[in-house]
Amino acid sequence: MLATRLCTMRKLPSVLARKLTSGTSGSPVLPDMSEGHLPIHVNNVRSRLRDIVGASTNWRDHVQAMQERKALHTLLAKRQEDLPPRRMKDSYLEVILPLGSQPEIREKYLNVHNSVRFGRILEDLDSLGVLICYTHTKQETQPRSPLSIVTALVDKINLCKKIIYPDCDIKFTGNVSWVGRTSMEVKMHMLQLHGGDYSPVLDATFVMVARDPENKRPAFVNPLIPESPEEEEIFKQGELNKLKRIDFSTASLLKMAPTAEERNIVHDIFLNTLDTRTVSFRSRKLPPNSVWMEDAKLKGLQICHPQERNIFNRIFGGFLMRKAFELGWATACSYGSSRPFIVSVDDIMFQRPVEVGSLLLLSAQVCYTEKNYIQVRVHSEVYDADTREHQTTNIFHFTFISENEVPRVIPKTYGESMLYLDGKRHFAAIMKDI
């Protein structure tokens, strides 16, 4: 079970590991978080991002601010080779969320179970990932960055603690771990202070992409140079992660037929749900301790207000993740009739930006269950009231563990069977990692 698993942090470059272990014991005295020092206060991350790109805090000024960014096109590199290489330690950042040291900020993070809202953690991870990438690409001669860096993918977030305490300080650390030509992989870790020491809570891997000042075309980023065998291994793992994502996408059930083993699984479910009293393919009977998939879903709607915009005046990706997670959690809670705990987040693809003012439709579906585990898929789309068109923006995958064993979810249609198999694939991949 999750509570008894050991959480082993991914290998970090030795210089970063030394930073992680320094100053983590003794009394919980808040460190110097002024400008130019590490760690950074969590409340300063978004303001730093605004300063880097020249974004306005006033919604009425956003059009002018974006117009001013157009002039930064001339600062873009024509080739990646023209950019100075960076080291992993160059992008290393620490951020403190002082829930213990500053009780006045707790309420924003507190849930009704007296633990930390994981959706808020997703928002902080998203902002930190972007700041790490801007740190990697920073040019000292440029007061403002010409790059528009956005989250392309949440590859995975694996947790090793069921409870995140609301009265203990949290530390986020991270750095760029792999670089392509226009994309960067960021590895982040979250630790919480207990008894004078920081213990690991989760590991996260995000993929960010760099685009031009108007966020229209790809832009080159600084190459990454590993400095030790340990860093070479981390960089190589980043390349392997990219290849795994390509393979997973290629084998998608939206593109390829199920494997022979998967076809047998679907057919066995079909046979086990046939009503033996009739000779009909249409007459189905729900087995004991099971729930039809069509009865295991929840839906929600969000009006996307300017308050939730990012530094490029589109809806903040962390906000989308928080809303999707909370709907997914509610779906798992309703399904399992008990409090679920998040185990893993994986394969969140940001397919298109969400504009301010959009109507965001969210649909959460339990797509696979096994013992105490519940796999939830959340589909988000924007609805254009003028054209009445729907466009998918994100697909989210969450793995929860319930306090009790849950009923088996049963697909009825072919489409539901594909959702079931897709959920099974995601669940199997998560179980390998944790």
Short mmCIF file of C-alpha atoms in Angstrom, two decimals, residues 107 157 317 350 371 383 399 429:
data_model
loop_
_atom_site.label_atom_id
_atom_site.label_comp_id
_atom_site.label_asym_id
_atom_site.label_seq_id
_atom_site.Cartn_x
_atom_site.Cartn_y
_atom_site.Cartn_z
CA GLU A 107 -6.00 28.63 4.72
CA ILE A 157 4.05 12.99 -10.54
CA GLY A 317 -2.15 25.61 -16.63
CA PHE A 350 -1.72 20.46 -22.95
CA LYS A 371 -8.51 -3.72 -5.50
CA TYR A 383 -17.16 25.54 -25.65
CA THR A 399 -4.46 7.28 -9.91
CA ALA A 429 2.73 2.05 -16.13
#
